[in-house]
CSV table of C-alpha atoms in Angstrom, one decimal:
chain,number,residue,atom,x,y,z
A,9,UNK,CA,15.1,55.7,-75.5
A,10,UNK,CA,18.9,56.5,-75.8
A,11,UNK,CA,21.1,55.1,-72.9
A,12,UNK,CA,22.0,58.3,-71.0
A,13,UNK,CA,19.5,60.4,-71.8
A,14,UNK,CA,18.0,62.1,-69.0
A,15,UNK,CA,14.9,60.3,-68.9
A,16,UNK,CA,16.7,57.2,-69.0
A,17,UNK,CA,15.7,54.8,-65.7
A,18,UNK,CA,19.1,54.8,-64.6
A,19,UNK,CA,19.5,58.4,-64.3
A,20,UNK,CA,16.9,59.6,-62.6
A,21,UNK,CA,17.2,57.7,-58.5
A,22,UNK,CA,15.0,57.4,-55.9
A,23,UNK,CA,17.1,56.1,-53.3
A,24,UNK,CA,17.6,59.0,-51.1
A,25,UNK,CA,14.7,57.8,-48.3
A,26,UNK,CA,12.7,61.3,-48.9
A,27,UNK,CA,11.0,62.4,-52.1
A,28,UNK,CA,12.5,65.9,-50.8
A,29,UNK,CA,16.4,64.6,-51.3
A,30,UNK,CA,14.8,62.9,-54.2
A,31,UNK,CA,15.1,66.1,-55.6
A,32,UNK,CA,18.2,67.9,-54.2
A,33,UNK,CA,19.5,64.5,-56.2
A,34,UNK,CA,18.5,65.3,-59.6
A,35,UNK,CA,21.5,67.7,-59.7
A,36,UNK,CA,24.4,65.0,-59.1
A,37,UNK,CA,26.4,64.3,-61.1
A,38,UNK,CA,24.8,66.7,-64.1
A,39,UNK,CA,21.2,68.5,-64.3
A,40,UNK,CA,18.9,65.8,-64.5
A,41,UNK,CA,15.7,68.2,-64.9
A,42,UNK,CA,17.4,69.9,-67.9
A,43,UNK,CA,14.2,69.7,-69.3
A,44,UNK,CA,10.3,69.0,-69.3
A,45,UNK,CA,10.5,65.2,-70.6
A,46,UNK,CA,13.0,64.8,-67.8
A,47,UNK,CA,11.1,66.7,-65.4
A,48,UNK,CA,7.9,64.8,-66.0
A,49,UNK,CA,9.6,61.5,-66.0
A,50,UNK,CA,11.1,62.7,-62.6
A,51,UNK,CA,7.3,63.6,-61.3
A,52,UNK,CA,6.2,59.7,-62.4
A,53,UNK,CA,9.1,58.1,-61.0
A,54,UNK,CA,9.0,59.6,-57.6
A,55,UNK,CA,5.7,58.8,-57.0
A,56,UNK,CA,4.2,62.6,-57.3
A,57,UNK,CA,1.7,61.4,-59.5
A,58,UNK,CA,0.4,57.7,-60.3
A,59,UNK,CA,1.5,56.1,-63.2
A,60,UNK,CA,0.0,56.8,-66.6
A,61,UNK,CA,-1.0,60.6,-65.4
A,62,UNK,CA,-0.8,63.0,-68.4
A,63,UNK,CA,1.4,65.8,-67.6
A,64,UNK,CA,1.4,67.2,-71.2
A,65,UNK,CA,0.3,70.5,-69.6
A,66,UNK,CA,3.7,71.0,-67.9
A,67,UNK,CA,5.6,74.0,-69.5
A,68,UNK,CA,8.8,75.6,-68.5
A,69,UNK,CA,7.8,77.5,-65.5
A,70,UNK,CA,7.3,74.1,-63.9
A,71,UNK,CA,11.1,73.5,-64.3
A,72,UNK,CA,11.4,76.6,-62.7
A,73,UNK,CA,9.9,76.2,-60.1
A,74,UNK,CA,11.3,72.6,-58.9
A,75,UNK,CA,14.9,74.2,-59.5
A,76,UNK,CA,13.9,76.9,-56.9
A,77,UNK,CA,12.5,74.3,-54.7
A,78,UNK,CA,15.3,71.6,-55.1
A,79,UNK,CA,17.7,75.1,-54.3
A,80,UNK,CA,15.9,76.1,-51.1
A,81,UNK,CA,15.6,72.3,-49.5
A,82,UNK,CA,19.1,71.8,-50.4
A,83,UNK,CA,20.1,74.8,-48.5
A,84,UNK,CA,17.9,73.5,-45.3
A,85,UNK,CA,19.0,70.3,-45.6
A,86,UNK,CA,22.6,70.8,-46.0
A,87,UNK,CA,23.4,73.2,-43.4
A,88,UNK,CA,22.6,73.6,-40.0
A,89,UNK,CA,20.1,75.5,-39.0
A,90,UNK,CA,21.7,79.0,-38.5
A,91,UNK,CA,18.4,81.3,-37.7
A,92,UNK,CA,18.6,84.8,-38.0
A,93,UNK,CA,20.6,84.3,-41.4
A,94,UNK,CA,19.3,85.7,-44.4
A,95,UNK,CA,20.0,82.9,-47.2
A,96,UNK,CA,18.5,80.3,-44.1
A,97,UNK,CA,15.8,82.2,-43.1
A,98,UNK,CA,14.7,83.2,-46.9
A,99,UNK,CA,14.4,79.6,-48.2
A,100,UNK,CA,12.6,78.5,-44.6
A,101,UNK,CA,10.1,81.0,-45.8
A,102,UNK,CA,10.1,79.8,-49.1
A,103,UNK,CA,9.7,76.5,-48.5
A,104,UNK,CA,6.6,77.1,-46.3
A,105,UNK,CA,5.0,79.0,-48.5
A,106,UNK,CA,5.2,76.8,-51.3
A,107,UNK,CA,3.5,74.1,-48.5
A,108,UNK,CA,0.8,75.7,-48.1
A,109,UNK,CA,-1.0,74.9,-51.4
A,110,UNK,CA,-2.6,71.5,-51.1
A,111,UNK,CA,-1.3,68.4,-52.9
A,112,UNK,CA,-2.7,66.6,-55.6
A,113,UNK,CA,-5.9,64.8,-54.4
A,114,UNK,CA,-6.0,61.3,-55.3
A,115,UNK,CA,-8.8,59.2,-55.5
A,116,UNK,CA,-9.2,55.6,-55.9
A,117,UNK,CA,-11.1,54.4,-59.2
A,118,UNK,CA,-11.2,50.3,-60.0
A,119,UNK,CA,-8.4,49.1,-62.8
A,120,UNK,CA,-8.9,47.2,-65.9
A,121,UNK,CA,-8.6,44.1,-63.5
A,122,UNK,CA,-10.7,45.4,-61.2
A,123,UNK,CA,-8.4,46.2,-58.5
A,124,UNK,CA,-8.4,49.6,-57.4
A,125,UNK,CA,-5.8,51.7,-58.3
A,126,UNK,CA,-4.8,55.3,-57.4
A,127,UNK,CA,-5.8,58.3,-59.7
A,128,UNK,CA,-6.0,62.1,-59.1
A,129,UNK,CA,-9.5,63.8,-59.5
A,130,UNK,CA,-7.5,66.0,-62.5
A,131,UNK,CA,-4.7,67.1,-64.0
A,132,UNK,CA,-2.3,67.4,-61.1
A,133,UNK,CA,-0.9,71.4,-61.2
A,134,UNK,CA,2.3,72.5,-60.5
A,135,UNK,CA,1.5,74.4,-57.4
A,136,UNK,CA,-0.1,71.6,-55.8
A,137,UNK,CA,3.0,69.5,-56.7
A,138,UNK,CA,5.6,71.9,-55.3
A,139,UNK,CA,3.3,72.0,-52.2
A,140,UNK,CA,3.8,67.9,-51.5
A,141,UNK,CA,7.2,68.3,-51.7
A,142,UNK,CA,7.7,71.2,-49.9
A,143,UNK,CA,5.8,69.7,-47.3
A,144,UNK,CA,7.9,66.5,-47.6
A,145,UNK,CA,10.9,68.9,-46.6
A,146,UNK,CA,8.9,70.7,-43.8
A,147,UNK,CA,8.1,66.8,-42.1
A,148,UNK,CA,11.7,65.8,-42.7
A,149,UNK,CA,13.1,69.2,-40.8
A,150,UNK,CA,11.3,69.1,-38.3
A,151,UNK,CA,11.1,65.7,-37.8
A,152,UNK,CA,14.1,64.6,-35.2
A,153,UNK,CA,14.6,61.1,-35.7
A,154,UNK,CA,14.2,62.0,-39.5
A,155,UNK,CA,16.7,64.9,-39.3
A,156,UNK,CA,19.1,63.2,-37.0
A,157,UNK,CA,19.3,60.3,-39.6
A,158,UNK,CA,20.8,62.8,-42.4
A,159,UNK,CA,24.1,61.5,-43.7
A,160,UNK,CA,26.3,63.2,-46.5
A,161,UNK,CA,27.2,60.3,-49.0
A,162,UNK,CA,31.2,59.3,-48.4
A,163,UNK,CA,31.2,58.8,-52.0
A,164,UNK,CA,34.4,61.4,-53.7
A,165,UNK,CA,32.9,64.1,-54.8
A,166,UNK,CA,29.2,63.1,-54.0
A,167,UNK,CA,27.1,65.5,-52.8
A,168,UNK,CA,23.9,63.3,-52.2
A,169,UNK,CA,22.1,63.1,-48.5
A,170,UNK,CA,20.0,60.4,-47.7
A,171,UNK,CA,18.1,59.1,-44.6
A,172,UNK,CA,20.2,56.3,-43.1
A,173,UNK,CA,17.6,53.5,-42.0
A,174,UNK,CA,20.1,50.9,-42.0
A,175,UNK,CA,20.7,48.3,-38.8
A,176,UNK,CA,23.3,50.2,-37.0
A,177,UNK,CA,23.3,53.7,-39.0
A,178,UNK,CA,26.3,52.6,-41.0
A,179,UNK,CA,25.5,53.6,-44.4
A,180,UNK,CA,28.6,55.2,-45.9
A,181,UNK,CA,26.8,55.6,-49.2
A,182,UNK,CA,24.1,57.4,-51.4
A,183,UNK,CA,23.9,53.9,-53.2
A,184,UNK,CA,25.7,51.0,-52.7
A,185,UNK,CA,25.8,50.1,-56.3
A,186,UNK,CA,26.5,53.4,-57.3
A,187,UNK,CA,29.1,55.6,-55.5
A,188,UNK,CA,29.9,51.9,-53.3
A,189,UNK,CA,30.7,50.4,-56.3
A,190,UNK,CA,33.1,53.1,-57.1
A,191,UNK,CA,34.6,52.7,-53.9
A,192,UNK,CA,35.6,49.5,-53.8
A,193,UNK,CA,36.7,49.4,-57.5
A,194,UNK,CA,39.2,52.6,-56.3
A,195,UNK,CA,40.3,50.6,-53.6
A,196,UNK,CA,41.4,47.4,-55.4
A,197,UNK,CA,42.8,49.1,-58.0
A,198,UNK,CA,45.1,50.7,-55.0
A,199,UNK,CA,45.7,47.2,-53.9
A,200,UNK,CA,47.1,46.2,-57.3
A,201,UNK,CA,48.8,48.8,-57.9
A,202,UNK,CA,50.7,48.1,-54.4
A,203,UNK,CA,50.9,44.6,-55.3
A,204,UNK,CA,53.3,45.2,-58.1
């Protein structure tokens, strides 16, 4: 696999504390679900789906329909509530209707070693996927302790929220090694550049 590609490792993150802001993430700093290889790797990754689960049978209206999702959450999550607004109170309803389809049901089958190891009773469909996340963002919304531990990532120009479940709630950052890392590189360059 190419280095930068979209399914590459690197690009795709789960570091945001919710599968939910997982997904608001995949638009920073480009489109990471630009298209179904992406998308499915996305799905594996975050933990939708166990490992090794065929999603061959994905087609574009999934994309669609995770870009609508990602859309609506991002307009919860990054706003305050404001009821009685229509863009606020359209992707509220949105988002709980897509929760109502159940999730993928898992089901746990012994592995090659014997261990038992978590597998879904079929071919895991879209709906049922959209429906675990959207309940991922209905938990996190209405969830206080959750909600009250949103922070917007201090990173220039980085839109990414994350739960901040560090000692202290002093997490400046989306990733420490990621927008961090840019941070402090920025501010010794200002040192040097002082220095001389």
């Amino acid at each position: 696999m190419a280095l930068g590609t979209a399914t590459d490792p690197y690009e795709l993150r789960f570091d945001t504390g919710r599968i939910c802001l997982d997904l608001i993430a995949t638009t920073h700093p480009v489109e990471r679900l630009g298209s179904l290889a992406a998308l499915r790797a996305w799905i594996t990754g975050s933990g939708l789906v166990p490992p090794g689960t065929p999603l061959t049978h994905a087609d574009t209206a999934w994309l669609t329909g995770f870009r609508e999702l990602r859309g609506e959450t991002a307009r919860l999550v990054r706003t305050r509530p404001v009821p009685r607004t229509h863009p606020y109170e359209l992707a509220l309803a949105r988002v709980n209707e897509l929760a109502l389809a159940a999730p993928p049901a898992p089901r746990a089958v012994p592995g090659e070693d014997g261990a038992l190891v978590r597998r879904l009773t079929g071919p895991p469909q879209c709906a049922a996927l959209l429906g675990a996340l959207a309940r991922d963002t209905v938990e996190l919304l209405t969830d206080p302790v959750a909600r009250a531990s949103l922070r917007q990532c201090a990173g220039d120009n980085c839109p990414i929220v994350y739960v901040d479940t560090s000692r202290g709630r002093r997490r400046r950052w989306c990733s420490s090694e990621i927008c961090g890392n840019r941070e402090r590189v920025a501010r010794h360059r200002r040192r040097a550049a002082l220095a001389r």
